[in-house]
CSV table of C-alpha atoms in Angstrom, one decimal:
chain,number,residue,atom,x,y,z
A,5,UNK,CA,5.6,-22.0,-47.6
A,6,UNK,CA,8.2,-24.5,-46.7
A,7,UNK,CA,11.1,-23.4,-44.4
A,8,UNK,CA,14.6,-23.4,-45.8
A,9,UNK,CA,18.0,-21.8,-45.1
A,10,UNK,CA,17.4,-19.1,-47.7
A,11,UNK,CA,13.8,-18.6,-48.7
A,12,UNK,CA,12.8,-16.5,-51.6
A,13,UNK,CA,9.2,-15.3,-51.4
A,14,UNK,CA,7.3,-13.9,-54.4
A,15,UNK,CA,4.3,-11.8,-53.7
A,16,UNK,CA,1.7,-11.1,-56.4
A,17,UNK,CA,-0.9,-8.3,-55.8
A,18,UNK,CA,-3.9,-8.1,-58.1
A,19,UNK,CA,-6.8,-5.6,-58.1
A,20,UNK,CA,-10.2,-6.9,-59.2
A,21,UNK,CA,-10.9,-6.4,-62.9
A,22,UNK,CA,-13.9,-4.3,-63.8
A,23,UNK,CA,-15.0,-1.6,-66.2
A,24,UNK,CA,-14.2,1.1,-63.7
A,25,UNK,CA,-10.6,0.4,-63.0
A,26,UNK,CA,-7.6,-1.2,-64.8
A,27,UNK,CA,-5.9,-4.4,-63.7
A,28,UNK,CA,-2.6,-3.9,-62.0
A,29,UNK,CA,0.0,-6.6,-61.4
A,30,UNK,CA,3.1,-6.1,-59.3
A,31,UNK,CA,5.6,-8.8,-58.4
A,32,UNK,CA,8.1,-8.3,-55.6
A,33,UNK,CA,10.8,-10.7,-54.4
A,34,UNK,CA,12.1,-10.8,-50.9
A,35,UNK,CA,14.7,-13.0,-49.3
A,36,UNK,CA,14.4,-14.1,-45.7
A,37,UNK,CA,16.9,-15.9,-43.4
A,38,UNK,CA,15.0,-18.4,-41.4
A,39,UNK,CA,16.6,-19.6,-38.1
A,40,UNK,CA,15.4,-22.9,-36.6
A,41,UNK,CA,15.4,-21.3,-33.1
A,42,UNK,CA,12.6,-19.0,-34.2
A,43,UNK,CA,10.2,-21.9,-35.0
A,44,UNK,CA,7.0,-22.1,-33.1
A,45,UNK,CA,7.2,-24.4,-30.1
A,46,UNK,CA,4.0,-26.5,-29.9
A,47,UNK,CA,2.8,-29.2,-27.6
A,48,UNK,CA,4.5,-32.6,-28.1
A,49,UNK,CA,1.9,-35.3,-28.6
A,50,UNK,CA,2.4,-39.0,-28.5
A,51,UNK,CA,2.4,-40.9,-31.9
A,52,UNK,CA,-1.0,-41.8,-33.2
A,53,UNK,CA,-2.3,-44.8,-34.9
A,54,UNK,CA,-2.8,-44.7,-38.7
A,55,UNK,CA,-6.5,-45.2,-38.3
A,56,UNK,CA,-6.8,-41.8,-36.5
A,57,UNK,CA,-4.5,-39.8,-38.7
A,58,UNK,CA,-7.1,-38.5,-41.1
A,59,UNK,CA,-9.2,-35.4,-40.3
A,60,UNK,CA,-12.9,-36.1,-40.9
A,61,UNK,CA,-14.1,-33.2,-43.1
A,62,UNK,CA,-17.4,-32.4,-44.8
A,63,UNK,CA,-17.8,-29.8,-47.5
A,64,UNK,CA,-20.2,-27.6,-45.6
A,65,UNK,CA,-22.2,-27.3,-42.3
A,66,UNK,CA,-25.6,-29.0,-42.1
A,67,UNK,CA,-28.6,-28.0,-40.0
A,68,UNK,CA,-31.5,-30.4,-39.6
A,69,UNK,CA,-34.8,-29.3,-38.0
A,70,UNK,CA,-37.6,-31.3,-36.4
A,71,UNK,CA,-40.2,-31.1,-33.8
A,72,UNK,CA,-40.2,-32.9,-30.4
A,73,UNK,CA,-43.1,-34.1,-28.3
A,74,UNK,CA,-42.3,-32.5,-24.9
A,75,UNK,CA,-44.0,-35.4,-23.0
A,76,UNK,CA,-42.2,-38.2,-24.6
A,77,UNK,CA,-39.1,-36.7,-26.2
A,78,UNK,CA,-39.8,-38.5,-29.4
A,79,UNK,CA,-38.5,-36.8,-32.5
A,80,UNK,CA,-40.2,-36.9,-35.9
A,81,UNK,CA,-37.8,-37.1,-38.9
A,82,UNK,CA,-34.7,-37.0,-36.8
A,83,UNK,CA,-31.5,-37.1,-38.8
A,84,UNK,CA,-28.4,-38.8,-37.2
A,85,UNK,CA,-25.0,-37.5,-38.2
A,86,UNK,CA,-21.6,-39.1,-37.7
A,87,UNK,CA,-19.5,-37.6,-35.0
A,88,UNK,CA,-17.2,-34.8,-36.0
A,89,UNK,CA,-13.9,-34.4,-34.1
A,90,UNK,CA,-15.3,-35.2,-30.6
A,91,UNK,CA,-16.1,-38.9,-30.9
A,92,UNK,CA,-19.3,-39.8,-29.1
A,93,UNK,CA,-19.4,-36.4,-27.2
A,94,UNK,CA,-22.6,-34.9,-28.6
A,95,UNK,CA,-23.9,-32.4,-26.1
A,96,UNK,CA,-27.2,-30.5,-26.5
A,97,UNK,CA,-28.1,-27.0,-25.5
A,98,UNK,CA,-31.5,-25.7,-24.4
A,99,UNK,CA,-32.8,-22.2,-25.2
A,100,UNK,CA,-35.3,-21.3,-22.6
A,101,UNK,CA,-37.3,-18.2,-21.6
A,102,UNK,CA,-40.7,-16.7,-21.6
A,103,UNK,CA,-42.7,-16.2,-24.8
A,104,UNK,CA,-41.5,-13.6,-27.2
A,105,UNK,CA,-38.2,-13.2,-25.3
A,106,UNK,CA,-36.2,-13.7,-28.5
A,107,UNK,CA,-35.1,-17.4,-28.4
A,108,UNK,CA,-36.0,-18.3,-32.0
A,109,UNK,CA,-34.5,-15.1,-33.3
A,110,UNK,CA,-31.2,-15.9,-31.6
A,111,UNK,CA,-31.1,-19.5,-32.9
A,112,UNK,CA,-32.0,-18.3,-36.5
A,113,UNK,CA,-29.4,-15.5,-36.6
A,114,UNK,CA,-26.5,-17.5,-35.1
A,115,UNK,CA,-27.0,-21.0,-36.6
A,116,UNK,CA,-29.1,-20.3,-39.7
A,117,UNK,CA,-27.4,-17.1,-40.9
A,118,UNK,CA,-30.8,-15.3,-41.0
A,119,UNK,CA,-30.7,-11.5,-41.3
A,120,UNK,CA,-31.7,-9.9,-38.0
A,121,UNK,CA,-34.5,-7.8,-39.7
A,122,UNK,CA,-36.1,-11.0,-41.0
A,123,UNK,CA,-36.6,-12.4,-37.5
A,124,UNK,CA,-39.6,-10.0,-37.2
A,125,UNK,CA,-41.6,-12.4,-39.3
A,126,UNK,CA,-40.9,-15.5,-37.2
A,127,UNK,CA,-43.9,-17.2,-35.6
A,128,UNK,CA,-44.1,-18.0,-31.9
A,129,UNK,CA,-42.7,-21.4,-30.9
A,130,UNK,CA,-45.4,-23.8,-29.8
A,131,UNK,CA,-43.5,-27.1,-29.6
A,132,UNK,CA,-40.0,-28.0,-28.8
A,133,UNK,CA,-38.0,-27.3,-31.9
A,134,UNK,CA,-34.8,-29.3,-32.3
A,135,UNK,CA,-31.9,-28.4,-34.6
A,136,UNK,CA,-28.9,-30.7,-35.1
A,137,UNK,CA,-25.9,-28.6,-35.9
A,138,UNK,CA,-23.0,-30.5,-37.6
A,139,UNK,CA,-20.0,-28.2,-37.5
A,140,UNK,CA,-16.7,-28.5,-35.6
A,141,UNK,CA,-18.6,-30.9,-33.3
A,142,UNK,CA,-22.0,-32.5,-33.5
A,143,UNK,CA,-24.4,-30.7,-31.0
A,144,UNK,CA,-28.0,-30.0,-30.8
A,145,UNK,CA,-30.0,-26.8,-30.1
A,146,UNK,CA,-33.5,-27.2,-28.5
A,147,UNK,CA,-35.8,-24.2,-28.7
A,148,UNK,CA,-38.2,-24.6,-25.8
A,149,UNK,CA,-41.6,-22.9,-25.9
A,150,UNK,CA,-41.9,-20.3,-23.1
A,151,UNK,CA,-45.5,-20.9,-22.1
A,152,UNK,CA,-44.8,-24.4,-20.7
A,153,UNK,CA,-43.4,-25.3,-17.3
A,154,UNK,CA,-41.3,-28.4,-17.9
A,155,UNK,CA,-40.8,-29.2,-14.2
A,156,UNK,CA,-44.4,-29.4,-13.1
A,157,UNK,CA,-44.5,-33.2,-13.2
A,158,UNK,CA,-46.5,-33.7,-16.4
A,159,UNK,CA,-43.5,-34.0,-18.6
A,160,UNK,CA,-40.8,-36.6,-18.9
A,161,UNK,CA,-37.9,-34.6,-17.4
A,162,UNK,CA,-35.3,-37.2,-18.1
A,163,UNK,CA,-36.0,-37.2,-21.8
A,164,UNK,CA,-35.6,-33.4,-22.0
A,165,UNK,CA,-32.7,-32.7,-19.6
A,166,UNK,CA,-30.6,-35.9,-19.9
A,167,UNK,CA,-27.4,-35.2,-21.9
A,168,UNK,CA,-27.8,-31.4,-21.7
A,169,UNK,CA,-24.5,-29.6,-21.5
A,170,UNK,CA,-25.8,-26.1,-21.1
A,171,UNK,CA,-29.0,-24.1,-20.6
A,172,UNK,CA,-29.4,-20.6,-22.0
A,173,UNK,CA,-32.2,-18.6,-20.4
A,174,UNK,CA,-33.2,-15.5,-22.4
A,175,UNK,CA,-34.6,-12.6,-20.5
A,176,UNK,CA,-36.2,-9.7,-22.4
A,177,UNK,CA,-34.5,-6.5,-20.9
A,178,UNK,CA,-37.3,-4.3,-22.4
A,179,UNK,CA,-40.1,-6.1,-20.5
A,180,UNK,CA,-40.9,-6.8,-16.9
A,181,UNK,CA,-38.1,-9.2,-15.8
A,182,UNK,CA,-39.3,-10.2,-12.4
A,183,UNK,CA,-41.2,-13.2,-13.6
A,184,UNK,CA,-38.4,-14.6,-15.8
A,185,UNK,CA,-36.0,-14.2,-12.9
A,186,UNK,CA,-38.3,-16.3,-10.7
A,187,UNK,CA,-38.6,-18.9,-13.4
A,188,UNK,CA,-34.8,-19.1,-14.1
A,189,UNK,CA,-34.0,-19.4,-10.4
A,190,UNK,CA,-36.6,-22.2,-9.9
A,191,UNK,CA,-35.2,-24.1,-12.9
A,192,UNK,CA,-31.6,-23.9,-11.6
A,193,UNK,CA,-32.6,-24.9,-8.1
A,194,UNK,CA,-34.6,-27.9,-9.3
A,195,UNK,CA,-32.1,-29.1,-11.9
A,196,UNK,CA,-28.9,-28.6,-9.9
A,197,UNK,CA,-29.4,-31.7,-7.7
A,198,UNK,CA,-30.6,-33.9,-10.6
A,199,UNK,CA,-28.1,-32.8,-13.2
A,200,UNK,CA,-25.1,-31.1,-11.6
A,201,UNK,CA,-23.1,-31.1,-14.8
A,202,UNK,CA,-25.4,-28.6,-16.6
A,203,UNK,CA,-24.0,-25.1,-17.0
A,204,UNK,CA,-26.3,-22.1,-17.0
A,205,UNK,CA,-26.1,-18.8,-19.0
A,206,UNK,CA,-28.5,-15.9,-18.8
A,207,UNK,CA,-28.8,-13.8,-21.9
A,208,UNK,CA,-30.1,-10.3,-21.0
A,209,UNK,CA,-31.5,-9.8,-24.4
A,210,UNK,CA,-32.7,-6.8,-26.5
A,211,UNK,CA,-30.4,-4.3,-24.8
A,212,UNK,CA,-29.5,-2.5,-28.0
A,213,UNK,CA,-32.5,-0.1,-27.8
A,214,UNK,CA,-31.9,0.9,-24.2
A,215,UNK,CA,-30.1,4.1,-23.2
A,216,UNK,CA,-26.6,3.6,-21.9
A,217,UNK,CA,-27.5,4.5,-18.2
A,218,UNK,CA,-30.7,2.5,-18.2
A,219,UNK,CA,-29.0,-0.4,-19.9
A,220,UNK,CA,-26.3,-0.7,-17.3
A,221,UNK,CA,-28.8,-0.4,-14.5
A,222,UNK,CA,-31.0,-3.1,-16.0
A,223,UNK,CA,-28.1,-5.5,-16.4
A,224,UNK,CA,-26.9,-4.9,-12.9
A,225,UNK,CA,-30.3,-5.3,-11.4
A,226,UNK,CA,-31.0,-8.6,-13.2
A,227,UNK,CA,-27.7,-10.0,-12.2
A,228,UNK,CA,-28.1,-8.9,-8.6
A,229,UNK,CA,-31.6,-10.2,-8.1
A,230,UNK,CA,-30.9,-13.6,-9.7
A,231,UNK,CA,-27.7,-14.1,-7.6
A,232,UNK,CA,-29.5,-13.0,-4.4
A,233,UNK,CA,-32.4,-15.4,-5.1
A,234,UNK,CA,-30.1,-18.3,-5.6
A,235,UNK,CA,-28.1,-17.5,-2.5
A,236,UNK,CA,-31.2,-17.1,-0.3
A,237,UNK,CA,-32.2,-20.7,-1.4
A,238,UNK,CA,-28.9,-22.1,-0.3
A,239,UNK,CA,-27.0,-22.2,-3.6
A,240,UNK,CA,-23.7,-20.5,-3.2
A,241,UNK,CA,-21.4,-19.8,-6.2
A,242,UNK,CA,-24.0,-21.0,-8.7
A,243,UNK,CA,-22.6,-22.0,-12.2
A,244,UNK,CA,-24.4,-19.1,-13.9
A,245,UNK,CA,-22.9,-16.6,-16.3
A,246,UNK,CA,-24.6,-13.4,-17.6
A,247,UNK,CA,-24.3,-11.8,-21.0
A,248,UNK,CA,-25.9,-8.7,-22.5
A,249,UNK,CA,-26.9,-9.5,-26.0
A,250,UNK,CA,-28.6,-8.2,-29.2
A,251,UNK,CA,-29.1,-9.8,-32.6
A,252,UNK,CA,-28.3,-6.5,-34.3
A,253,UNK,CA,-24.6,-6.5,-33.3
A,254,UNK,CA,-21.8,-9.0,-32.6
A,255,UNK,CA,-22.7,-9.4,-28.9
A,256,UNK,CA,-24.9,-12.4,-29.5
A,257,UNK,CA,-22.0,-14.2,-31.3
A,258,UNK,CA,-19.6,-13.4,-28.5
A,259,UNK,CA,-22.1,-14.6,-25.8
A,260,UNK,CA,-22.7,-17.9,-27.7
A,261,UNK,CA,-19.0,-18.3,-28.0
A,262,UNK,CA,-18.6,-18.3,-24.3
A,263,UNK,CA,-21.5,-20.8,-24.0
A,264,UNK,CA,-20.1,-23.2,-26.6
A,265,UNK,CA,-16.6,-23.1,-25.0
A,266,UNK,CA,-18.2,-24.6,-21.9
A,267,UNK,CA,-19.1,-27.7,-24.1
A,268,UNK,CA,-15.6,-28.1,-25.5
A,269,UNK,CA,-13.5,-30.4,-23.3
A,270,UNK,CA,-10.2,-29.5,-25.0
A,271,UNK,CA,-10.5,-25.8,-24.3
A,272,UNK,CA,-7.4,-25.5,-22.1
A,273,UNK,CA,-5.3,-27.2,-24.8
A,274,UNK,CA,-6.6,-24.9,-27.5
A,275,UNK,CA,-5.9,-21.8,-25.3
A,276,UNK,CA,-2.3,-23.0,-24.6
A,277,UNK,CA,-1.6,-23.4,-28.3
A,278,UNK,CA,-3.1,-20.0,-29.1
A,279,UNK,CA,-1.0,-18.3,-26.4
A,280,UNK,CA,2.1,-19.9,-28.0
A,281,UNK,CA,1.3,-18.8,-31.6
A,282,UNK,CA,0.2,-15.3,-30.4
A,283,UNK,CA,3.5,-14.8,-28.6
A,284,UNK,CA,5.6,-16.2,-31.4
A,285,UNK,CA,3.9,-14.3,-34.3
A,286,UNK,CA,3.2,-11.2,-32.2
A,287,UNK,CA,-0.5,-11.3,-32.7
A,288,UNK,CA,-2.6,-8.9,-30.7
A,289,UNK,CA,-5.5,-11.4,-30.5
A,290,UNK,CA,-6.0,-14.9,-32.0
A,291,UNK,CA,-9.2,-16.9,-32.4
A,292,UNK,CA,-10.3,-20.3,-33.6
A,293,UNK,CA,-13.6,-19.6,-35.3
A,294,UNK,CA,-16.3,-21.8,-36.6
A,295,UNK,CA,-16.7,-20.3,-40.1
A,296,UNK,CA,-20.3,-21.2,-40.5
A,297,UNK,CA,-21.7,-19.6,-37.3
A,298,UNK,CA,-18.8,-17.1,-36.6
A,299,UNK,CA,-18.7,-18.5,-33.0
A,300,UNK,CA,-15.1,-18.8,-31.7
A,301,UNK,CA,-14.4,-21.9,-29.8
A,302,UNK,CA,-11.2,-20.6,-28.2
A,303,UNK,CA,-9.0,-17.6,-28.1
A,304,UNK,CA,-5.7,-16.7,-26.4
A,305,UNK,CA,-5.7,-15.5,-22.8
A,306,UNK,CA,-5.2,-11.8,-23.6
A,307,UNK,CA,-8.0,-9.4,-22.6
A,308,UNK,CA,-11.2,-9.6,-24.8
A,309,UNK,CA,-11.2,-7.2,-27.7
A,310,UNK,CA,-14.7,-6.6,-29.1
A,311,UNK,CA,-13.4,-4.5,-32.0
A,312,UNK,CA,-11.0,-7.2,-33.1
A,313,UNK,CA,-13.7,-9.8,-32.9
A,314,UNK,CA,-16.0,-7.7,-35.0
A,315,UNK,CA,-13.3,-7.3,-37.7
A,316,UNK,CA,-12.8,-11.1,-37.7
A,317,UNK,CA,-16.5,-11.8,-38.1
A,318,UNK,CA,-16.8,-9.4,-41.0
A,319,UNK,CA,-13.6,-10.9,-42.5
A,320,UNK,CA,-15.1,-14.4,-42.2
A,321,UNK,CA,-18.3,-13.2,-43.9
A,322,UNK,CA,-16.3,-11.8,-46.8
A,323,UNK,CA,-14.3,-15.0,-47.2
A,324,UNK,CA,-17.4,-17.2,-47.1
A,325,UNK,CA,-19.1,-15.1,-49.7
A,326,UNK,CA,-16.1,-15.4,-52.0
A,327,UNK,CA,-15.9,-19.1,-51.3
A,328,UNK,CA,-19.5,-19.6,-52.3
A,329,UNK,CA,-18.8,-17.9,-55.7
A,330,UNK,CA,-15.3,-19.1,-56.5
A,331,UNK,CA,-14.5,-22.1,-54.3
A,332,UNK,CA,-14.4,-25.7,-55.2
A,333,UNK,CA,-14.1,-29.1,-53.5
A,334,UNK,CA,-10.4,-29.8,-53.5
A,335,UNK,CA,-10.9,-33.4,-52.6
A,336,UNK,CA,-13.0,-34.2,-55.6
A,337,UNK,CA,-11.5,-31.7,-58.2
A,338,UNK,CA,-9.2,-33.4,-60.7
A,339,UNK,CA,-6.0,-31.4,-60.9
A,340,UNK,CA,-5.1,-30.9,-64.6
A,341,UNK,CA,-1.4,-30.2,-64.0
A,342,UNK,CA,1.2,-30.4,-61.3
A,343,UNK,CA,0.9,-26.8,-60.2
A,344,UNK,CA,-2.9,-27.0,-59.6
A,345,UNK,CA,-2.4,-30.3,-57.8
A,346,UNK,CA,0.1,-28.6,-55.5
A,347,UNK,CA,-2.3,-25.8,-54.8
A,348,UNK,CA,-5.1,-28.2,-53.9
A,349,UNK,CA,-2.8,-30.0,-51.5
A,350,UNK,CA,-2.4,-26.9,-49.3
A,351,UNK,CA,-4.9,-25.5,-46.9
A,352,UNK,CA,-6.5,-22.1,-47.7
A,353,UNK,CA,-5.1,-18.9,-46.2
A,354,UNK,CA,-5.8,-15.2,-46.6
A,355,UNK,CA,-4.4,-11.9,-45.4
A,356,UNK,CA,-5.7,-8.3,-45.5
A,357,UNK,CA,-3.9,-5.2,-44.3
A,358,UNK,CA,-4.8,-1.6,-43.4
A,359,UNK,CA,-8.2,-2.4,-41.8
A,360,UNK,CA,-8.5,0.2,-39.1
A,361,UNK,CA,-4.7,-0.1,-38.7
A,362,UNK,CA,-5.0,-3.9,-38.2
A,363,UNK,CA,-3.7,-6.8,-40.3
A,364,UNK,CA,-5.9,-9.9,-40.4
A,365,UNK,CA,-4.4,-13.3,-41.1
A,366,UNK,CA,-6.6,-16.3,-41.7
A,367,UNK,CA,-5.5,-19.9,-42.0
A,368,UNK,CA,-7.9,-22.9,-42.6
A,369,UNK,CA,-7.6,-25.7,-40.0
A,370,UNK,CA,-10.2,-28.0,-41.4
A,371,UNK,CA,-13.5,-27.7,-43.3
A,372,UNK,CA,-15.2,-26.0,-40.3
A,373,UNK,CA,-12.5,-24.2,-38.3
A,374,UNK,CA,-10.2,-21.4,-39.1
A,375,UNK,CA,-7.5,-19.5,-37.2
A,376,UNK,CA,-7.6,-15.7,-37.4
A,377,UNK,CA,-4.8,-13.6,-36.0
A,378,UNK,CA,-5.1,-9.8,-35.5
A,379,UNK,CA,-1.8,-7.9,-35.6
A,380,UNK,CA,-0.9,-4.2,-35.3
A,381,UNK,CA,2.8,-4.8,-36.2
A,382,UNK,CA,3.8,-2.3,-39.0
A,383,UNK,CA,6.3,-4.9,-40.4
A,384,UNK,CA,3.9,-7.8,-40.4
A,385,UNK,CA,4.0,-8.3,-44.2
A,386,UNK,CA,7.8,-8.4,-44.2
A,387,UNK,CA,7.8,-11.1,-41.6
A,388,UNK,CA,5.0,-13.1,-43.2
A,389,UNK,CA,7.3,-16.0,-44.2
A,390,UNK,CA,8.1,-16.7,-40.5
A,391,UNK,CA,4.4,-16.3,-39.6
A,392,UNK,CA,3.5,-18.9,-42.2
A,393,UNK,CA,5.9,-21.4,-40.9
A,394,UNK,CA,4.8,-20.9,-37.3
A,395,UNK,CA,1.1,-21.1,-38.1
A,396,UNK,CA,1.7,-24.2,-40.2
A,397,UNK,CA,3.2,-25.9,-37.2
A,398,UNK,CA,0.2,-24.7,-35.1
A,399,UNK,CA,-2.2,-26.1,-37.7
A,400,UNK,CA,-0.5,-29.5,-37.7
A,401,UNK,CA,-0.7,-29.7,-33.9
A,402,UNK,CA,-4.4,-28.6,-33.9
A,403,UNK,CA,-5.2,-31.4,-36.4
A,404,UNK,CA,-3.5,-33.9,-34.1
A,405,UNK,CA,-5.5,-32.7,-31.1
A,406,UNK,CA,-8.8,-32.8,-33.0
A,407,UNK,CA,-8.0,-36.4,-34.2
A,408,UNK,CA,-7.1,-37.6,-30.7
A,409,UNK,CA,-10.3,-36.0,-29.2
């Protein structure tokens, strides 16, 4: 929608045609008065060069796999991708933990869209498995075998840990966790002096099958023992975060979202923009989500809402399934007429109402990212024209930030 003094909006609702129900069309016309003072106020950015004014987009996300020799760090069949949105900033993340702790299952569910029940048939990891994930930014996931001690002097430590932005240590909450606590504290203590820029996250994994009381006691015990061990060895305020996770719910995606956000240098800018659009459009919660992995790279500063994030993940799944069936490449598609050409020139958007008394609003930012706002306002549909205008301003600013970064 384009803002004007008097804007006439036509809404068309259509139910899916099938042999069980009839097709119903209803056209409603509304008139809105748009005041310039209500426009979304975004960050003012300096003018950019023409060479950086285009957003680099690819039709889909790509994952490449290969094996790495732990001693040398050499990669067989490595595929190099062009940078996406973050220039030469290509961090890598290590998944570490003891054998059968769930590292490969986590990587497969989050980044390969594998069904959780299919991870039961995954084989144990015997070599360092490297995945290059090309999405909103180009980063790498290294799945490290749990039976190897990489700090014993027989491995090339620099080839493994140089360039690492974050280490995720997976602890099986259903098993004896004293040994993994000792391993993770030793790893942090040895790497902190050599690589102080690395951020550490501990996933207390497989908590879904524990009873509520035992689950809370286990999480608290692991956090306390790990913190005490690090403090006793002279490491005060260690850069470690703890997350209770399971591949059978959305907790693993939320935990990985927090980890990925630590690798995004523009996070404060994204949060400031989302706070502005949330206040202006009266969204209860706003996310910038990577549509391929369902990991959100930023959200507004309001308290975390697990239910809202689960709705957004399910919404993204539905949108991606529809896109696989009915979508097309708008850059390559030849528009047969002026109307189709005008449609192709606009970014995709979608809205669904009455989902647990929530309204979900999705707007495409680029080929990988989408903004999703969650609203509980009863008059959201009546004010959608103003929301469209504000979100369009937000999208234009986000594209500028991505280009400059």
